[in-house]
Coordinates of C-alpha atoms in Angstrom, one line a residue:
A134 CA 26.7 38.1 65.7
K135 CA 26.5 35.9 62.0
S136 CA 29.7 36.6 60.0
L137 CA 28.6 38.4 56.7
S138 CA 29.3 35.3 53.7
A139 CA 27.3 33.2 56.9
A140 CA 24.3 36.2 56.4
A141 CA 24.8 36.6 52.7
K142 CA 24.0 32.4 52.0
E143 CA 21.0 31.9 54.1
Q144 CA 19.6 34.8 51.5
G145 CA 21.2 33.7 48.8
F146 CA 23.2 36.3 47.7
L147 CA 25.9 33.8 47.6
A148 CA 24.0 31.1 45.5
C149 CA 23.8 30.8 41.6
Q150 CA 20.7 30.7 40.6
I151 CA 21.1 28.8 38.1
C152 CA 23.0 26.0 39.5
S153 CA 22.0 26.2 43.5
R154 CA 25.6 26.1 44.1
I155 CA 28.3 28.9 45.7
Y156 CA 29.6 30.8 43.0
R157 CA 32.9 29.3 41.4
T158 CA 34.3 31.7 39.3
P159 CA 31.4 34.3 39.0
K160 CA 30.6 36.6 36.1
L161 CA 28.7 40.3 36.9
L162 CA 26.1 41.4 33.5
D163 CA 24.9 44.6 32.6
C164 CA 21.9 44.6 34.3
L165 CA 24.0 43.1 37.7
H166 CA 22.9 39.6 37.4
T167 CA 26.3 37.1 38.7
F168 CA 26.8 34.1 37.9
C169 CA 28.4 31.0 37.7
L170 CA 30.7 30.8 34.8
E171 CA 30.5 27.4 34.1
C172 CA 26.7 27.9 34.0
L173 CA 27.3 30.2 31.9
R174 CA 29.4 28.4 29.2
K175 CA 26.9 25.3 29.8
Q176 CA 23.5 28.5 28.1
V177 CA 25.4 29.9 25.9
P178 CA 26.5 28.3 22.7
P179 CA 29.7 29.0 21.6
G180 CA 30.0 31.8 18.7
A181 CA 27.1 33.1 20.2
A182 CA 26.7 37.5 19.4
K183 CA 23.8 37.5 22.0
F184 CA 21.6 35.7 25.2
V185 CA 19.6 36.5 27.3
C186 CA 19.8 37.2 31.1
P187 CA 18.8 34.0 33.0
T188 CA 17.4 35.9 35.6
C189 CA 15.3 39.6 34.4
D190 CA 15.5 38.7 30.6
E191 CA 17.8 41.9 29.6
A192 CA 20.0 41.3 26.4
V193 CA 23.8 40.6 26.9
S194 CA 25.9 40.9 23.9
L195 CA 29.0 39.4 23.4
E196 CA 30.0 41.2 19.7
E197 CA 32.9 42.1 21.4
K198 CA 34.0 39.2 23.2
E199 CA 36.5 37.1 21.5
N200 CA 36.0 34.5 24.1
G201 CA 32.4 34.8 24.5
V202 CA 31.2 34.4 28.4
D203 CA 34.5 33.9 29.0
D204 CA 35.6 38.2 29.0
L205 CA 32.2 38.7 30.7
R206 CA 33.7 41.0 33.7
D207 CA 34.5 39.2 36.7
D208 CA 32.5 39.7 39.8
V209 CA 35.3 40.3 42.0
F210 CA 33.2 40.7 45.3
M211 CA 31.3 38.6 45.1
D212 CA 33.5 36.2 44.5
G213 CA 35.6 37.4 47.9
L214 CA 32.8 36.3 49.8
A215 CA 31.9 33.5 48.2
E216 CA 36.0 32.7 49.4
A217 CA 34.9 33.2 52.3
F218 CA 32.3 31.7 53.8
K219 CA 34.1 28.2 52.0
H220 CA 37.2 29.0 54.4
Q221 CA 34.9 29.7 57.4
Q222 CA 33.6 26.5 56.1
G223 CA 36.4 25.0 56.1
L224 CA 37.0 26.1 60.3
K225 CA 33.5 25.2 60.9
E226 CA 34.6 21.5 59.2
T227 CA 37.7 21.6 61.6
K228 CA 35.5 21.9 64.9
D229 CA 33.1 19.1 63.9
M230 CA 35.8 17.1 62.7
A231 CA 37.2 16.8 66.1
A232 CA 34.6 16.9 67.6
D233 CA 33.6 13.4 65.6
I234 CA 36.8 12.4 66.8
M235 CA 36.5 13.3 70.1
G236 CA 33.2 11.1 70.4
S237 CA 34.4 8.5 69.0
V238 CA 33.6 4.8 69.7
C239 CA 36.4 1.4 69.6
N240 CA 36.0 0.2 66.4
I241 CA 37.5 -3.5 67.0
C242 CA 35.2 -4.9 70.0
P243 CA 31.6 -5.2 69.9
E244 CA 30.5 -3.5 73.0
K245 CA 31.2 -0.1 71.4
T246 CA 33.2 1.6 74.0
P247 CA 34.7 4.6 73.9
A248 CA 37.6 5.1 72.0
A249 CA 41.2 6.1 74.1
S250 CA 43.5 6.1 71.2
H251 CA 43.7 5.8 67.0
C252 CA 45.6 3.6 64.8
V253 CA 47.7 4.8 62.1
Q254 CA 48.1 2.5 59.8
C255 CA 44.8 0.4 60.6
Q256 CA 42.7 3.3 60.5
D257 CA 40.9 2.4 63.2
F258 CA 39.7 4.0 66.8
L259 CA 40.5 1.9 70.3
C260 CA 39.7 1.5 73.5
E261 CA 42.1 1.0 76.2
D262 CA 42.2 -2.9 75.7
C263 CA 42.6 -2.8 72.5
S264 CA 44.6 -0.9 72.2
K265 CA 46.9 -3.3 74.6
I266 CA 46.2 -5.9 72.1
H267 CA 47.1 -3.6 69.3
H268 CA 50.8 -3.3 71.2
R269 CA 51.2 -7.2 72.1
T270 CA 50.0 -8.7 68.9
K271 CA 52.8 -10.0 66.3
Y272 CA 51.5 -7.8 63.3
T273 CA 50.4 -4.9 64.9
K274 CA 52.9 -4.0 67.7
A275 CA 55.0 -1.7 64.9
H276 CA 52.2 0.7 64.3
R277 CA 51.8 4.1 64.9
V278 CA 48.9 4.2 67.9
L279 CA 48.1 7.6 69.0
S280 CA 46.7 9.0 71.5
L281 CA 42.8 11.3 70.3
K282 CA 44.5 14.0 71.6
D283 CA 47.6 13.7 69.7
F284 CA 45.2 12.2 66.7
K285 CA 43.2 15.5 66.5
F286 CA 46.0 17.8 66.6
L287 CA 47.1 15.8 64.4
R288 CA 44.2 15.9 61.4
H289 CA 43.6 20.0 62.6
E290 CA 47.3 20.4 60.8
E291 CA 46.8 18.3 58.3
N292 CA 43.4 20.5 57.4
Y293 CA 45.3 23.4 57.8
Q294 CA 48.5 22.9 55.5
Q295 CA 46.1 21.7 52.9
R296 CA 43.9 25.0 53.1
A297 CA 47.5 26.9 53.8
R298 CA 48.7 25.2 50.4
Q299 CA 45.6 26.3 48.3
M300 CA 46.4 29.8 50.3
V301 CA 48.8 32.3 50.0
A302 CA 48.3 35.6 52.0
C303 CA 48.9 39.1 50.9
P304 CA 51.6 40.7 52.8
K305 CA 50.2 44.0 52.8
H306 CA 46.2 43.1 53.6
D307 CA 45.7 41.2 56.9
G308 CA 42.9 38.4 56.5
E309 CA 43.3 38.3 52.5
Y310 CA 45.3 35.9 50.3
L311 CA 46.6 36.2 46.5
K312 CA 43.5 34.9 44.1
F313 CA 44.0 37.2 41.3
F314 CA 47.1 38.0 39.3
C315 CA 47.7 42.3 38.1
D316 CA 48.6 42.0 34.7
S317 CA 49.6 45.3 34.3
C318 CA 52.0 45.3 37.0
Q319 CA 53.1 41.6 36.4
T320 CA 52.4 40.9 40.7
P321 CA 50.3 38.5 42.5
V322 CA 47.2 40.9 44.5
C323 CA 44.7 40.3 47.0
L324 CA 40.1 41.5 46.4
L325 CA 41.5 44.4 48.4
G326 CA 44.3 45.3 46.1
L327 CA 41.9 45.3 43.4
F328 CA 40.3 48.8 44.9
D329 CA 42.9 50.1 45.6
E330 CA 46.9 50.3 44.6
H331 CA 45.7 48.4 41.4
K332 CA 42.5 50.3 40.9
D333 CA 41.8 49.6 36.9
H334 CA 44.1 48.0 36.1
K335 CA 43.7 44.8 33.9
Y336 CA 44.4 41.7 36.2
S337 CA 43.2 37.9 35.8
Q338 CA 42.3 35.1 38.2
M339 CA 45.9 33.9 40.0
K340 CA 44.2 29.7 39.1
D341 CA 43.4 30.7 35.5
I342 CA 47.7 32.4 35.8
V343 CA 48.3 28.5 37.3
S344 CA 46.6 26.6 34.7
K345 CA 48.3 28.5 31.7
T346 CA 51.8 28.5 32.8
K347 CA 50.9 24.6 34.2
M348 CA 50.7 24.3 30.2
V349 CA 53.6 26.3 29.4
I350 CA 55.8 24.0 31.4
E351 CA 54.5 21.4 30.1
T352 CA 54.5 21.7 26.2
F353 CA 58.2 23.3 27.3
L354 CA 58.7 19.6 29.3
R355 CA 57.5 17.6 26.5
S356 CA 59.9 19.9 23.7
T357 CA 63.0 18.8 25.6
N358 CA 61.8 15.0 26.4
D359 CA 61.8 15.2 22.6
Q360 CA 65.4 16.5 22.6
I361 CA 66.6 14.6 24.9
R362 CA 65.3 10.8 23.0
A363 CA 66.8 13.1 19.6
F364 CA 70.4 13.0 21.4
E365 CA 69.9 9.7 22.8
S366 CA 69.0 8.2 20.0
A367 CA 72.2 10.0 17.8
M368 CA 74.2 8.4 20.4
S369 CA 73.3 5.9 19.9
V370 CA 74.1 6.1 15.7
V371 CA 77.8 7.4 17.5
A372 CA 77.6 4.7 19.5
E373 CA 77.2 1.7 16.7
V374 CA 79.5 3.6 13.9
E375 CA 82.3 3.7 17.0
K376 CA 81.7 -0.4 17.4
D377 CA 81.3 -0.6 13.5
K378 CA 84.7 1.0 13.1
K379 CA 86.5 -1.0 15.7
S380 CA 85.3 -4.5 14.4
Q381 CA 86.9 -3.5 11.3
R382 CA 90.2 -2.1 12.6
E383 CA 90.2 -5.3 14.8
N384 CA 89.8 -7.7 11.3
A385 CA 92.3 -5.4 9.5
E386 CA 95.4 -5.6 12.3
K387 CA 94.6 -10.2 11.9
E388 CA 94.9 -10.2 8.3
I389 CA 97.7 -8.6 8.7
M390 CA 99.5 -10.5 11.6
A391 CA 98.3 -13.5 9.6

């Protein structure tokens, strides 16, 4: 049986009708049509009081939207489907990658013999004979050469760790990730949480919160660096003054001793 996200993709439910790509930051219009935020930004001029839905031509008012299309409702359901599809695609790519590794051929010998190992430093697949030569050659004998099985495991772990760093699992709902931030409760929440204990609460997307926090930190660091430079400049002035005083004292002592 096909998954919900795969079936939705095939029928076009997950594809923005403007860019024809999987939804990125989907926004829900009053007419219930959904589009990527970036696509709407390109379609709607800044400061516009209204615009027409690209699909049904229904007028969409922006009069009470201070930030224009950015303030339109997030389509959390479609965003959840899109994220689920991307996650499944990541798993599929990992399986495809593993199959490609086990079917690799030697990058060194012209016969294209089936590979038996992989050199981490050279990024080359090696057959058994080339692998032995690799271990004996002066410039490559210290290289890390892995069997295809070990290399496949390494690549799988790297791929998994990369996905894990990008998504934090929700401790309350299995299989869900903390992709939103409840502004009312000041806590990260998953998609199901928005329809459960945080229903009707004001929320933001986690990536937007991260971007804002990053800007605050960068501003703070710039301010701190300015203060550090001012302090170093002041210390330099103090050091020059002390140097002048020392020089004056030494000159005075010399005059007294003369």
